[in-house]
Tab-separated table of C-alpha atoms in Angstrom:
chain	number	residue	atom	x	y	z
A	1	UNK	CA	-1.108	-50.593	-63.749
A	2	UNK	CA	-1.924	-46.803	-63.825
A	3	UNK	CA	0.462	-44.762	-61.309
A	4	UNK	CA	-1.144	-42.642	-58.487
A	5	UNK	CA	-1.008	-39.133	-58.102
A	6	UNK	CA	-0.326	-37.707	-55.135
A	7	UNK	CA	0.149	-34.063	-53.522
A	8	UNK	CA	2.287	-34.332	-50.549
A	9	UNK	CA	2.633	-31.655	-47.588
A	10	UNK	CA	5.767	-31.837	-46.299
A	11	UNK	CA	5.633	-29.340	-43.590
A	12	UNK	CA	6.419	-26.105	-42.387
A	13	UNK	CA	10.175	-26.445	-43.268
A	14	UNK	CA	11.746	-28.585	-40.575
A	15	UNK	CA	12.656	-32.171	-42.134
A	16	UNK	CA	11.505	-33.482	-38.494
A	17	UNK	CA	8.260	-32.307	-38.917
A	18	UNK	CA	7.346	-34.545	-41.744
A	19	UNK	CA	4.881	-37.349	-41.251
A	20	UNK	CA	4.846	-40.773	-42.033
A	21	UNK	CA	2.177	-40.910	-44.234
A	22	UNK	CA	4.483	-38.648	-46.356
A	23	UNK	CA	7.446	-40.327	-45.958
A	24	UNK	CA	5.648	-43.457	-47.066
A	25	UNK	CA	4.342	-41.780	-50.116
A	26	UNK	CA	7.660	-40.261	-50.781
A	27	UNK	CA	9.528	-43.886	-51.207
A	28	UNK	CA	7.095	-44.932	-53.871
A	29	UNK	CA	7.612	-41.853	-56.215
A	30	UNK	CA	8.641	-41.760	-59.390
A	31	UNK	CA	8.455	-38.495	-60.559
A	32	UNK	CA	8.408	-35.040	-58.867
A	33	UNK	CA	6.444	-32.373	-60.352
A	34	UNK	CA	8.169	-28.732	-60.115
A	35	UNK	CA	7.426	-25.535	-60.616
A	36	UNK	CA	10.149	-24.316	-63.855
A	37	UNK	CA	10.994	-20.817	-62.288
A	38	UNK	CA	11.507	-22.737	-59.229
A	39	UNK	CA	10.882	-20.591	-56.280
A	40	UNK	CA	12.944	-20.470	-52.476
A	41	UNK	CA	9.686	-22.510	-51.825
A	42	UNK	CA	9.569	-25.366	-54.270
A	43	UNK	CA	13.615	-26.240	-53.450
A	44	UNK	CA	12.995	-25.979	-49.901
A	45	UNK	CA	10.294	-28.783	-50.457
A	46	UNK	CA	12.551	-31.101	-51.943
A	47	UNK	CA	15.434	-30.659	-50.088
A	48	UNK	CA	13.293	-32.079	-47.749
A	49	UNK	CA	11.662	-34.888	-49.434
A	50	UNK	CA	14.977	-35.494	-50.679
A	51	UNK	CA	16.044	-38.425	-48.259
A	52	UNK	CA	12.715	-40.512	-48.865
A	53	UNK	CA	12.952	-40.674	-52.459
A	54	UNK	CA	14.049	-43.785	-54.640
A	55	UNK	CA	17.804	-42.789	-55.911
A	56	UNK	CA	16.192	-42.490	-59.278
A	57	UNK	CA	13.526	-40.583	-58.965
A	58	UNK	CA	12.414	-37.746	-61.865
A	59	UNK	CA	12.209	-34.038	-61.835
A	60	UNK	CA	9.704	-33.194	-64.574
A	61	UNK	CA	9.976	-29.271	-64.502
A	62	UNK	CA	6.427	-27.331	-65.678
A	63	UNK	CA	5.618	-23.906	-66.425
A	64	UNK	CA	2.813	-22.912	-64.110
A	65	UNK	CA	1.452	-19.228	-65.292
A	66	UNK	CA	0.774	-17.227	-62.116
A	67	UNK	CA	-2.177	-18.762	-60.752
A	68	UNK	CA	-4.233	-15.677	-60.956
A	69	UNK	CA	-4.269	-16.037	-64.495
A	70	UNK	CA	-5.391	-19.901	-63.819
A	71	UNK	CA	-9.060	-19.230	-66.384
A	72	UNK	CA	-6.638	-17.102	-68.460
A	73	UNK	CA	-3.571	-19.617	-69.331
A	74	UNK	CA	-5.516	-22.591	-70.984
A	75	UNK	CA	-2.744	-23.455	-72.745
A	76	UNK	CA	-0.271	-24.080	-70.477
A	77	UNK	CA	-2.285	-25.525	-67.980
A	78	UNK	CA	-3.505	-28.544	-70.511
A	79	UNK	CA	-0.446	-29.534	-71.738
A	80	UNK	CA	0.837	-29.898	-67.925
A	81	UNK	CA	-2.279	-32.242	-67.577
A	82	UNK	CA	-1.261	-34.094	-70.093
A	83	UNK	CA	2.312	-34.469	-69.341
A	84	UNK	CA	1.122	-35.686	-65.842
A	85	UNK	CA	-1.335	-38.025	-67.492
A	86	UNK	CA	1.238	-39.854	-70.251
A	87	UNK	CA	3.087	-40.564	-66.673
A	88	UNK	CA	0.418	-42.011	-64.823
A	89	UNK	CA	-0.267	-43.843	-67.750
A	90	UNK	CA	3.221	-45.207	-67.875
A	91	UNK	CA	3.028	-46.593	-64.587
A	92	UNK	CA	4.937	-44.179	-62.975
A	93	UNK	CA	3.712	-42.440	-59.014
A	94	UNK	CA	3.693	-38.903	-59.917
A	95	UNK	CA	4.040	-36.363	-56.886
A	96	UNK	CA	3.483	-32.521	-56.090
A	97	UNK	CA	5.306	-31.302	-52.943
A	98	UNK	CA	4.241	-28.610	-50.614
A	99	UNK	CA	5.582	-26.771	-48.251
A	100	UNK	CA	3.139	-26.682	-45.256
A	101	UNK	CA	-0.401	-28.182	-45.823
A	102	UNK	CA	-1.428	-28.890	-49.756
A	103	UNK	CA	-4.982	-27.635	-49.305
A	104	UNK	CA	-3.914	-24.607	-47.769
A	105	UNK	CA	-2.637	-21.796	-49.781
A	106	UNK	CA	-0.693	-24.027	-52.561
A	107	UNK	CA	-0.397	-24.770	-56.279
A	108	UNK	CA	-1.403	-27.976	-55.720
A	109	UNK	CA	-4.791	-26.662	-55.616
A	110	UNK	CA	-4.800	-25.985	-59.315
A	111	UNK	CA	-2.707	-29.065	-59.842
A	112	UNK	CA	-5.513	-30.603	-58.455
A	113	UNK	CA	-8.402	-29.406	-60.477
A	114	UNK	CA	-6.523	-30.171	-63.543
A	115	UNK	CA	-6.882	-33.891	-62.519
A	116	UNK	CA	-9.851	-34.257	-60.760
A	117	UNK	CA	-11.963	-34.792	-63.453
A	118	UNK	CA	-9.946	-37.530	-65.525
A	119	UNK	CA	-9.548	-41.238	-64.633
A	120	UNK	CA	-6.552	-40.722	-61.666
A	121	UNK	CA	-6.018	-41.709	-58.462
A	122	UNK	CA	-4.974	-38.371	-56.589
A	123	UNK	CA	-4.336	-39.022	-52.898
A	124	UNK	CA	-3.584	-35.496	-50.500
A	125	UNK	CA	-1.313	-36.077	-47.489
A	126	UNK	CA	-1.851	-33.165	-44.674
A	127	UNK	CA	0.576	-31.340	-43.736
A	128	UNK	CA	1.628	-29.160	-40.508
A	129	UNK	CA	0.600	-25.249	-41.614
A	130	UNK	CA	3.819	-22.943	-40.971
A	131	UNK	CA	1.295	-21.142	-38.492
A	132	UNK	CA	0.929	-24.183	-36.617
A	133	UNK	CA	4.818	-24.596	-36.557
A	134	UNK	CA	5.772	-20.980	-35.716
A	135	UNK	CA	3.440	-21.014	-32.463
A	136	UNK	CA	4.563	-23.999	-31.070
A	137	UNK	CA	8.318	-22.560	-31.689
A	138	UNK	CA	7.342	-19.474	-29.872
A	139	UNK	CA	4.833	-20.715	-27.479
A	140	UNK	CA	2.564	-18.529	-28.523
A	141	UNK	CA	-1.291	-20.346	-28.514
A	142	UNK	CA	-2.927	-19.400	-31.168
A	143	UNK	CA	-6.281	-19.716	-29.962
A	144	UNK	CA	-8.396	-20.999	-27.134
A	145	UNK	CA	-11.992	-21.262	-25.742
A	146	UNK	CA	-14.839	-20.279	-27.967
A	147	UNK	CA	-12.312	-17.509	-30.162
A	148	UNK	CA	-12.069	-17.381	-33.237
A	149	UNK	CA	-9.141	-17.226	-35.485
A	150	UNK	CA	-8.706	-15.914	-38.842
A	151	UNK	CA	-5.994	-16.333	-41.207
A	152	UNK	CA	-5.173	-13.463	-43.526
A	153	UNK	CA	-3.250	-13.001	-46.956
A	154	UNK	CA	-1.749	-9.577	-46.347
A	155	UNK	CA	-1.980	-9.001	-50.242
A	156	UNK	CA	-5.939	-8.824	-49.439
A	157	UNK	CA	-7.663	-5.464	-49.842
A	158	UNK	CA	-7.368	-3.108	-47.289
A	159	UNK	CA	-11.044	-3.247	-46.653
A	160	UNK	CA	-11.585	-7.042	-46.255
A	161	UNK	CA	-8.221	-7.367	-44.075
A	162	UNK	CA	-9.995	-4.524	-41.987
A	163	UNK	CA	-13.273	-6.402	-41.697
A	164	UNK	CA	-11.607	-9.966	-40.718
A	165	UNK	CA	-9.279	-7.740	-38.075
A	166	UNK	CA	-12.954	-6.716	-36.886
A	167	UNK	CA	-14.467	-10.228	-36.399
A	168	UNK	CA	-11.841	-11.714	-35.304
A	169	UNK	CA	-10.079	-12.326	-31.783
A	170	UNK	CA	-6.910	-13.878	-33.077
A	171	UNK	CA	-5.362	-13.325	-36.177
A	172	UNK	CA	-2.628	-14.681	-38.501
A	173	UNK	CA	-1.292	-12.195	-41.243
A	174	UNK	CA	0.683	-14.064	-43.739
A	175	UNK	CA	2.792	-12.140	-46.719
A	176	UNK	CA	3.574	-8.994	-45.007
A	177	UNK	CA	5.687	-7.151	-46.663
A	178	UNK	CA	5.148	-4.287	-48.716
A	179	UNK	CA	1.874	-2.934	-47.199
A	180	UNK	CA	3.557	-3.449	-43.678
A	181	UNK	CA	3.285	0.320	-42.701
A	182	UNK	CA	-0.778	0.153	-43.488
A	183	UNK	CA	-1.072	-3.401	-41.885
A	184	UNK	CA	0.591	-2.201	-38.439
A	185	UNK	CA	-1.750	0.719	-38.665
A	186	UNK	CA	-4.442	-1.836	-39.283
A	187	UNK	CA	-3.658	-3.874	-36.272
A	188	UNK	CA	-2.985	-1.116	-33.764
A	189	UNK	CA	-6.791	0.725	-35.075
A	190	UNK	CA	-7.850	-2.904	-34.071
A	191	UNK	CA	-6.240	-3.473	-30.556
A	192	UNK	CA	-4.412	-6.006	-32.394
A	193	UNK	CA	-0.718	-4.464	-32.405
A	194	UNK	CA	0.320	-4.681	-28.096
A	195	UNK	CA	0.261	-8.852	-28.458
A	196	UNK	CA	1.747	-9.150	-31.728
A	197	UNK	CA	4.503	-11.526	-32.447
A	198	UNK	CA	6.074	-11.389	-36.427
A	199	UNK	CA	8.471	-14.268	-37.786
A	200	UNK	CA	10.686	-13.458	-40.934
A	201	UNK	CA	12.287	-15.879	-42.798
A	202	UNK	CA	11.098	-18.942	-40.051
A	203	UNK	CA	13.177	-21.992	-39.141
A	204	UNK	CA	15.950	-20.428	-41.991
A	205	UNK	CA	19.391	-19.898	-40.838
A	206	UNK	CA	18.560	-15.953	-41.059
A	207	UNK	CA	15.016	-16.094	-39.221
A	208	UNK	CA	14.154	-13.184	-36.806
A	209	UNK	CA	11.703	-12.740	-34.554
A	210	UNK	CA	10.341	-9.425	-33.071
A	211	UNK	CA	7.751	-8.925	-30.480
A	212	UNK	CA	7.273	-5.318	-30.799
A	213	UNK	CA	5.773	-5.064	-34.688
A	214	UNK	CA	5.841	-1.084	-33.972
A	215	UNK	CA	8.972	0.193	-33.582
A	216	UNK	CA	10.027	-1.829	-36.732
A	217	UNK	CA	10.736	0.375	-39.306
A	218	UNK	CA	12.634	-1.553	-42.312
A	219	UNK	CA	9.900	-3.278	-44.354
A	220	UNK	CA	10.100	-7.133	-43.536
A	221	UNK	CA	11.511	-10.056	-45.673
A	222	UNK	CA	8.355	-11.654	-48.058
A	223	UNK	CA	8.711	-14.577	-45.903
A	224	UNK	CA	6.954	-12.913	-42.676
A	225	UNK	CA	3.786	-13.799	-40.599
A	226	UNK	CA	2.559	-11.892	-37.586
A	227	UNK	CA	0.411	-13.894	-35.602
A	228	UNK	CA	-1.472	-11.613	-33.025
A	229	UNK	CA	-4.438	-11.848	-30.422
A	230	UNK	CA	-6.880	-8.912	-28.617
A	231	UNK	CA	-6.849	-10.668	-25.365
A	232	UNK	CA	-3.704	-10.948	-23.557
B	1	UNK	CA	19.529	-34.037	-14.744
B	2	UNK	CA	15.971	-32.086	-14.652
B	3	UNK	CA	13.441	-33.484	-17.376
B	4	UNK	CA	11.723	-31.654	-19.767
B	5	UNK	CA	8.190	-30.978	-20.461
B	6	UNK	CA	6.914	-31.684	-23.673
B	7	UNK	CA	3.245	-30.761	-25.638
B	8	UNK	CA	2.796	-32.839	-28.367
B	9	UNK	CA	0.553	-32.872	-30.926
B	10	UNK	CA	-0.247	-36.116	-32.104
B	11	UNK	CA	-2.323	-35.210	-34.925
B	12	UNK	CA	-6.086	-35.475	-36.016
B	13	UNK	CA	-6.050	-39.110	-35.512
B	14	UNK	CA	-4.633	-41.455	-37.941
B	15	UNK	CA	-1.411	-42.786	-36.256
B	16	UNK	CA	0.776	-42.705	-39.336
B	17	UNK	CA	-0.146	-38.565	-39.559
B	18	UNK	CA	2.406	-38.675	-36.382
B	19	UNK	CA	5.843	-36.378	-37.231
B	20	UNK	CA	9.037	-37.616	-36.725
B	21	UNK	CA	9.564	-35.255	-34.550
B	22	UNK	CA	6.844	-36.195	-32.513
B	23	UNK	CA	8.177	-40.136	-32.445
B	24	UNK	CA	11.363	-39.110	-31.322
B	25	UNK	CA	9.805	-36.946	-28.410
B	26	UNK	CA	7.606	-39.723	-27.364
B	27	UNK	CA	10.305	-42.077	-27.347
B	28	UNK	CA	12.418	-40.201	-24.686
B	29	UNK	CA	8.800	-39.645	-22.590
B	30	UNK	CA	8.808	-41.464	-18.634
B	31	UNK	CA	5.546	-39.896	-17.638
B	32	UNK	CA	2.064	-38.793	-19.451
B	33	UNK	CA	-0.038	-36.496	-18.207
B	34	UNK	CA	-3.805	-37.568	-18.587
B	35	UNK	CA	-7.111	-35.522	-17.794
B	36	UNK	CA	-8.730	-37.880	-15.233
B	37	UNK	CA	-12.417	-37.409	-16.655
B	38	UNK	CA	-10.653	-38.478	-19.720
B	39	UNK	CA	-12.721	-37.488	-22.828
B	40	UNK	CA	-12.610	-40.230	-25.936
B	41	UNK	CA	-10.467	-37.272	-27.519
B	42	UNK	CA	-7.573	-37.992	-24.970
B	43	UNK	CA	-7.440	-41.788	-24.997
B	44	UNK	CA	-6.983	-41.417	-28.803
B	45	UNK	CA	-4.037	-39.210	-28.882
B	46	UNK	CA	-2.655	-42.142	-26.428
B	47	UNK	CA	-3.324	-44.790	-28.648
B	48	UNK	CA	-1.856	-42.793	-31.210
B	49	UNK	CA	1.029	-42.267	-29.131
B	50	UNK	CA	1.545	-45.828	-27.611
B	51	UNK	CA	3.660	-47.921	-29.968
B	52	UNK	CA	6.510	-45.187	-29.411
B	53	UNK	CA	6.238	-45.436	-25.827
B	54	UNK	CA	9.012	-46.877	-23.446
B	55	UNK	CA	7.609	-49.965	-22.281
B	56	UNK	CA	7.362	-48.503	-18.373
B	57	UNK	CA	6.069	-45.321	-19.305
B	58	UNK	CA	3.612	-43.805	-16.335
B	59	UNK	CA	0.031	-42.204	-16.914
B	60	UNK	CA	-0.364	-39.765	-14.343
B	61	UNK	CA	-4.038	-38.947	-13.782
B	62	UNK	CA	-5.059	-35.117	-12.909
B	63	UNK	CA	-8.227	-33.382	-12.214
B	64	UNK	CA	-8.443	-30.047	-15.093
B	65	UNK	CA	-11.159	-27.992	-13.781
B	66	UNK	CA	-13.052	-27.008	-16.675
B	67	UNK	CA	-11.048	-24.711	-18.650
B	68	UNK	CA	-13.199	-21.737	-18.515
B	69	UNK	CA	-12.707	-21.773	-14.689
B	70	UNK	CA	-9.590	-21.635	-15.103
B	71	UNK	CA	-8.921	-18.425	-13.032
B	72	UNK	CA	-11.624	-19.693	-10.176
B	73	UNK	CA	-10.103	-23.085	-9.421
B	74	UNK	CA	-6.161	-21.964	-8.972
B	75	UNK	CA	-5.879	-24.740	-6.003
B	76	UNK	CA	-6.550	-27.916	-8.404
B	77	UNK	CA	-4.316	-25.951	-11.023
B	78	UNK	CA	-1.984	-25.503	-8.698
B	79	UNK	CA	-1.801	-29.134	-7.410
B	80	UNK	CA	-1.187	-30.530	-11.113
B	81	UNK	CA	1.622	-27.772	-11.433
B	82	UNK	CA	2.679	-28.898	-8.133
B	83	UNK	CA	3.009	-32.683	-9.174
B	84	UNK	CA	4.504	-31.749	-12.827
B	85	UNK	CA	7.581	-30.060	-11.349
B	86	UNK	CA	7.927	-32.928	-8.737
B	87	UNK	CA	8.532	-35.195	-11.732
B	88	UNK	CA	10.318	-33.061	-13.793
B	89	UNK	CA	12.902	-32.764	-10.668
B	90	UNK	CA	13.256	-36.453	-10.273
B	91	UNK	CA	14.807	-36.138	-13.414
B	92	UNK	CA	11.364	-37.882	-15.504
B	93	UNK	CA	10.125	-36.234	-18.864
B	94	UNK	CA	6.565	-35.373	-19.228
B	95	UNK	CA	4.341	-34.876	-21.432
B	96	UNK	CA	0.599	-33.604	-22.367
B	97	UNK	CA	-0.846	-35.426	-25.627
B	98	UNK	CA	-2.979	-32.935	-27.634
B	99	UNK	CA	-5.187	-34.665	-30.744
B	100	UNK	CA	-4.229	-32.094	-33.907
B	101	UNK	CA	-1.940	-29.300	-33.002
B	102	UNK	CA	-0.780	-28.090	-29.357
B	103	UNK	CA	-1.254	-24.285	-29.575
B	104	UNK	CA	-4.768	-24.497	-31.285
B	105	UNK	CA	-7.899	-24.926	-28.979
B	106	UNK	CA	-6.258	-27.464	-26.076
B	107	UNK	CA	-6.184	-28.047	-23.098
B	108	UNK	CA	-2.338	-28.138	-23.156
B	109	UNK	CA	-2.550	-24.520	-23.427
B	110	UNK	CA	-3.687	-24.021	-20.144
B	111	UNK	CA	-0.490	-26.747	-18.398
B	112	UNK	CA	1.927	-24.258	-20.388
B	113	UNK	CA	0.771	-21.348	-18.844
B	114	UNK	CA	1.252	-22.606	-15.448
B	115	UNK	CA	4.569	-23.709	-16.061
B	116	UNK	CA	6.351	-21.366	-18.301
B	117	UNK	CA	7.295	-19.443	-15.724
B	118	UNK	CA	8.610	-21.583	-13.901
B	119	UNK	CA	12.179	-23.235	-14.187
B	120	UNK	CA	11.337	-25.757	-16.761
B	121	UNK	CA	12.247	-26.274	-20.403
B	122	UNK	CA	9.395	-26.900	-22.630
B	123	UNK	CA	9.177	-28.080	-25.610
B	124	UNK	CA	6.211	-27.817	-27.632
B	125	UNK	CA	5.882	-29.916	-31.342
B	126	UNK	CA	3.080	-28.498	-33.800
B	127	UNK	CA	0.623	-31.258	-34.999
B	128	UNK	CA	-1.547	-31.528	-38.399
B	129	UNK	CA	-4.482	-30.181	-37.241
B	130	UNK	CA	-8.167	-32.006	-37.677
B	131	UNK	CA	-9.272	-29.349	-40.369
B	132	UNK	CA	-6.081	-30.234	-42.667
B	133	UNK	CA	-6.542	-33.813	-42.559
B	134	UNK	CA	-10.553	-33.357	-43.389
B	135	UNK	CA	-9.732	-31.171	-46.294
B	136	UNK	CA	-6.883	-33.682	-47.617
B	137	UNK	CA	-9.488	-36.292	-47.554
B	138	UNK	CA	-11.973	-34.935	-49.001
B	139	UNK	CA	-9.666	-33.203	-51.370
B	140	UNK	CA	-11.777	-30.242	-50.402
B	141	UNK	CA	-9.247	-26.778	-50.906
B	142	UNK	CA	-9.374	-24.512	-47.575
B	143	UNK	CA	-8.227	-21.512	-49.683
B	144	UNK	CA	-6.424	-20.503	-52.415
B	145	UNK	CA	-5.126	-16.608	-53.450
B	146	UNK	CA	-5.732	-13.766	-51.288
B	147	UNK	CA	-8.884	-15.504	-49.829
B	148	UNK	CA	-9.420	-15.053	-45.747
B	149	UNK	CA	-10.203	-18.048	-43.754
B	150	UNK	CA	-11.751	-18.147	-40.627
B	151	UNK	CA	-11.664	-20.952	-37.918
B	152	UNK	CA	-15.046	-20.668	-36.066
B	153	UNK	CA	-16.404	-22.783	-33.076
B	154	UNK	CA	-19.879	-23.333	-33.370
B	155	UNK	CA	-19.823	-22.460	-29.418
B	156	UNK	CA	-18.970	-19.274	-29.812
B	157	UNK	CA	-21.716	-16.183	-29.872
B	158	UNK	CA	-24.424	-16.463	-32.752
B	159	UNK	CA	-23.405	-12.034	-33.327
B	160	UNK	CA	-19.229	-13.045	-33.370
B	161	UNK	CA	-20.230	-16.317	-35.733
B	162	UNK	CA	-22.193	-13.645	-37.754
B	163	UNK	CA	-19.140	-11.256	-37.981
B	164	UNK	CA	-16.312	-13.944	-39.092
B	165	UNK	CA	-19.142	-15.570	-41.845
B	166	UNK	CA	-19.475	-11.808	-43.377
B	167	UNK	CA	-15.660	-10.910	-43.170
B	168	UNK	CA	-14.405	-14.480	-44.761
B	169	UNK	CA	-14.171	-16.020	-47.769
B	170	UNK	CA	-14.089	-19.392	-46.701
B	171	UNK	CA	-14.797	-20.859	-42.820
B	172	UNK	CA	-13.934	-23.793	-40.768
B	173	UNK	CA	-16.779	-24.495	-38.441
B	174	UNK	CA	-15.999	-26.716	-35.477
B	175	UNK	CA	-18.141	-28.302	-32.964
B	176	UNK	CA	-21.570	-27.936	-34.452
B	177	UNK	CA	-23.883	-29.541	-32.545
B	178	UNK	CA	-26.446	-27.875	-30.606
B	179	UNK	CA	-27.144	-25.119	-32.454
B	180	UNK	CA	-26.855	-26.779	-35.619
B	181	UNK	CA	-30.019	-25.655	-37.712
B	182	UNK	CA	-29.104	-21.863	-36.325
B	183	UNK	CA	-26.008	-21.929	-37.695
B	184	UNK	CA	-27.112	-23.780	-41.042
B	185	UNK	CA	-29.687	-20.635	-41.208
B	186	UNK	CA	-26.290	-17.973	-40.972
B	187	UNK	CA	-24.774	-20.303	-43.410
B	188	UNK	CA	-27.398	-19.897	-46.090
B	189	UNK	CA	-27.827	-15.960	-45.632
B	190	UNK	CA	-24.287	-15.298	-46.031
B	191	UNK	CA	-24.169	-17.118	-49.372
B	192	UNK	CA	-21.919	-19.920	-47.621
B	193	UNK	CA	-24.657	-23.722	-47.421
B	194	UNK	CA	-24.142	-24.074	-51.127
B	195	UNK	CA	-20.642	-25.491	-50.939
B	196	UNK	CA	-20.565	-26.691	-47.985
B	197	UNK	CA	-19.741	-30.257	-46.338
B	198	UNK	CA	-20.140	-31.911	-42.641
B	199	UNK	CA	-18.186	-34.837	-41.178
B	200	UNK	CA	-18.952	-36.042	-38.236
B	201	UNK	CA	-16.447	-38.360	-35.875
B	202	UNK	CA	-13.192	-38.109	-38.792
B	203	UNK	CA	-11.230	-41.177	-38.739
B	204	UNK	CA	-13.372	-43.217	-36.520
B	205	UNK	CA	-15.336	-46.252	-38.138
B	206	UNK	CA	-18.678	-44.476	-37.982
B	207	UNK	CA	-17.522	-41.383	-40.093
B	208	UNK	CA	-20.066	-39.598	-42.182
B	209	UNK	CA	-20.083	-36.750	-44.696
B	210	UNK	CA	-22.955	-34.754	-45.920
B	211	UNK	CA	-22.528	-32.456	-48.751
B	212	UNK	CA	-26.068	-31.022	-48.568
B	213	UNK	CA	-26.084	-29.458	-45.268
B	214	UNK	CA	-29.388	-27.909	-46.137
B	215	UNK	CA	-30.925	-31.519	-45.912
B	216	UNK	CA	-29.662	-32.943	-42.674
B	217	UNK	CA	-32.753	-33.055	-40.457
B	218	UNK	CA	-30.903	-34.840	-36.881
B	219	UNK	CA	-28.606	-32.888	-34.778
B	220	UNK	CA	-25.420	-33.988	-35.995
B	221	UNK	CA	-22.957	-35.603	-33.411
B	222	UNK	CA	-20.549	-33.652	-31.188
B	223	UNK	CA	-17.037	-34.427	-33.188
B	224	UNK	CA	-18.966	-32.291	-36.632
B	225	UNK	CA	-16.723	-29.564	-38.706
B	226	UNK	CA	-18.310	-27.953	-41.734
B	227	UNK	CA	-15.745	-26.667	-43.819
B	228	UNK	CA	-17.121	-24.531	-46.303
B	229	UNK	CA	-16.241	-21.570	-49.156
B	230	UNK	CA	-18.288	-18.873	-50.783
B	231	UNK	CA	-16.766	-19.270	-54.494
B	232	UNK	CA	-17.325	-22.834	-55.968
C-alpha cells in the first residue's frame, strides 16, 4: 500500500501546544522531510515532534531554493517530488513539519503544490499560529466585535504595509527587523504605536517582551512580532 | 489554596484538534462557566471538552448581556464577576470554553477584562482557530511570501470591508450571512470571487463547500467563512 503524505503543524513552539491529531500523525511516520540548510525553524519543529516519532524514523534532507525563486528552480523542485514520490511508493508515511499552522506562511505550501497533482494522499493537520500563542501568553485579545484584523509580513512594501495599517483596526506585524525604524514610524502615522505590544525571540529561553515599541532603539531579533490595536 | 481561572480554547471543533495543553487544563477544571442563552457554538466547545472532565465537574450558568452592551449593563457583568471570584476563593478552578482560539473574537474576552484586575491568576491557552482548520481541509493556502491577510467579519461596515478587500492580498471572511450577495458584489470588483470558496457549518454533518461563490443563489447559513486570495 502507497504511504500518505502529510504536512503537520506542530505549533507555535511550546511542545504542550501540540494537538492530537498531530501527535497521532506523528507515530505513524516514517520519514521526515527537512529543509538541507536547516534553519532555527525547521530544528525547533522536530525537537518537538521528536517524542511522537517511531525510534526509527528517517530524516531525508532536501534542498529547497528560496521559495521566491519557486517558477525559477525547476530543477530542484522536481527531483524533491520525486524523492517524496519513490517513498510513498515504498510504503513509507512521509511528513513535512511546521512550526505554527502549515497553510499559513510555510514551505509546506510549495511542498504541497509539488504533490497535489500526482496520485498521493496529502492530509494537512492545523496548527496553533504563533500570533494566536503570543496573545494568549500576554493577554492581549487580538480582536473583538465587528474589527478587523490584518496580519502583515514586515518585508512587504512600504506602501501596501501602509494601506493594510489604514484598513485595519488591529494589526499583527510579523518579521520586523530591519525596516523597524520605518515600521514604528508607520504605526505611530497610523495611531497604531500607544497599544503596541512586540515579542522577540517568543517562548525561547532569551524571549523579551516590550510594551513601549518607541523608545526601542536597537533593531530587534528576526524572530519579532508586534501585535497592536487603534482602540484601547 | 485560591483557584485559577482558565480561557481555553478548545479549537474549531473536531475534538482530537484539542492541545495537550488544553487536556491537562481541563483535567484540573471544578467549575465551567456557561452563557445561559447558550448558543450551539458553546455546547460544542463542551462536548469537545467533556471526556477530560472530572467526573463532578459544575456548569455554572450566567446571563452575558450582549457583548456590545458591554459598558451599559455593568450590574449583570458585575454579578458574573461577583460569582467567579466566589469560586475561585473556595479554592475551585474555573474556566470559560472558547470554540477556536481565546483572544480572537470571544466572548471570553470580555470575562478577562473584568477579572484581570482583580487578584486572580489567569491562565489563558491559544486554540487552532476555525480559519486554520478550514484551510487544512481544504488544503486551501491562507498565504504564502510577503502577502497581507486580512480577517474580516462580514458584520462589519460595507466602507471598512471595502478598505481591508483593497489593502489585502488574501481575506478571511467570517459570518456571511445577511449581506451575502453585497459582499459577493465587493468580492468580484476587487478581483477577489474568482478563487474563492464558502463552507458553511465546518465539522458538523451538514457541511457544505461552494467553490463558485458567484453561483450560490440562497443566503448561505450563519456558521459561512469565505476564504479567498487574489493570485491563483
Amino acid at each position: 500500500m502507497k504511504g500518505i503524505f502529510y504536512g503537520i503543524g506542530v505549533g507555535p513552539g511550546a511542545p504542550d501546544l501540540l494537538t492530537l491529531k498531530a501527535i497521532k500523525a506523528l507515530e505513524s511516520v516514517d520519514v521526515i522531510i527537512a529543509p538541507k540548510t536547516e534553519k532555527k525553524d525547521g530544528s525547533v519543529a522536530l525537537s518537538i515532534a521528536y517524542p511522537h516519532l517511531k525510534k526509527d524514523f528517517e530524516i531525508v534532507h532536501q534542498v529547497f531554493p528560496m521559495v521566491k525563486d519557486f517558477a525559477s528552480s525547476p530543477e530542484s523542485w522536481k527531483k524533491n517530488k520525486e524523492q517524496i514520490l519513490k517513498l510513498l511508493e515504498s510504503g513509507k508515511n512521509v511528513a513535512f513539519l511546521t512550526l505554527g499552522d502549515p497553510m499559513f506562511y510555510s514551505t509546506y505550501i510549495y511542498i504541497y503544490r509539488l504533490l497535489r497533482d500526482e496520485d498521493v494522499e496529502i492530509r494537512t493537520i492545523p496548527g496553533v499560529p504563533a500570533f494566536c500563542a503570543i496573545a494568549s501568553k500576554l493577554q492581549y485579545p487580538l480582536v473583538e466585535g465587528d474589527d478587523i484584523i490584518s496580519i502583515v509580513p514586515a518585508t512587504a512594501s512600504p506602501e501596501k504595509i501602509e494601506a493594510a495599517l489604514s484598513a485595519s483596526d488591529n494589526v499583527v506585524l510579523m518579521k520586523v527587523y530591519r525596516n523597524f525604524s520605518e515600521v514604528v514610524h508607520m504605526l505611530k502615522e497610523k495611531n497604531l504605536a500607544k497599544n503596541a505590544v512586540m515579542v522577540s525571540r517568543c517562548g525561547l529561553p532569551d524571549e523579551t517582551v516590550n510594551e513601549d515599541i518607541e523608545s526601542i532603539e536597537q533593531m530587534p531579533n528576526y524572530l519579532s512580532t508586534i501585535l497592536t490595536r487603534r482602540r484601547k
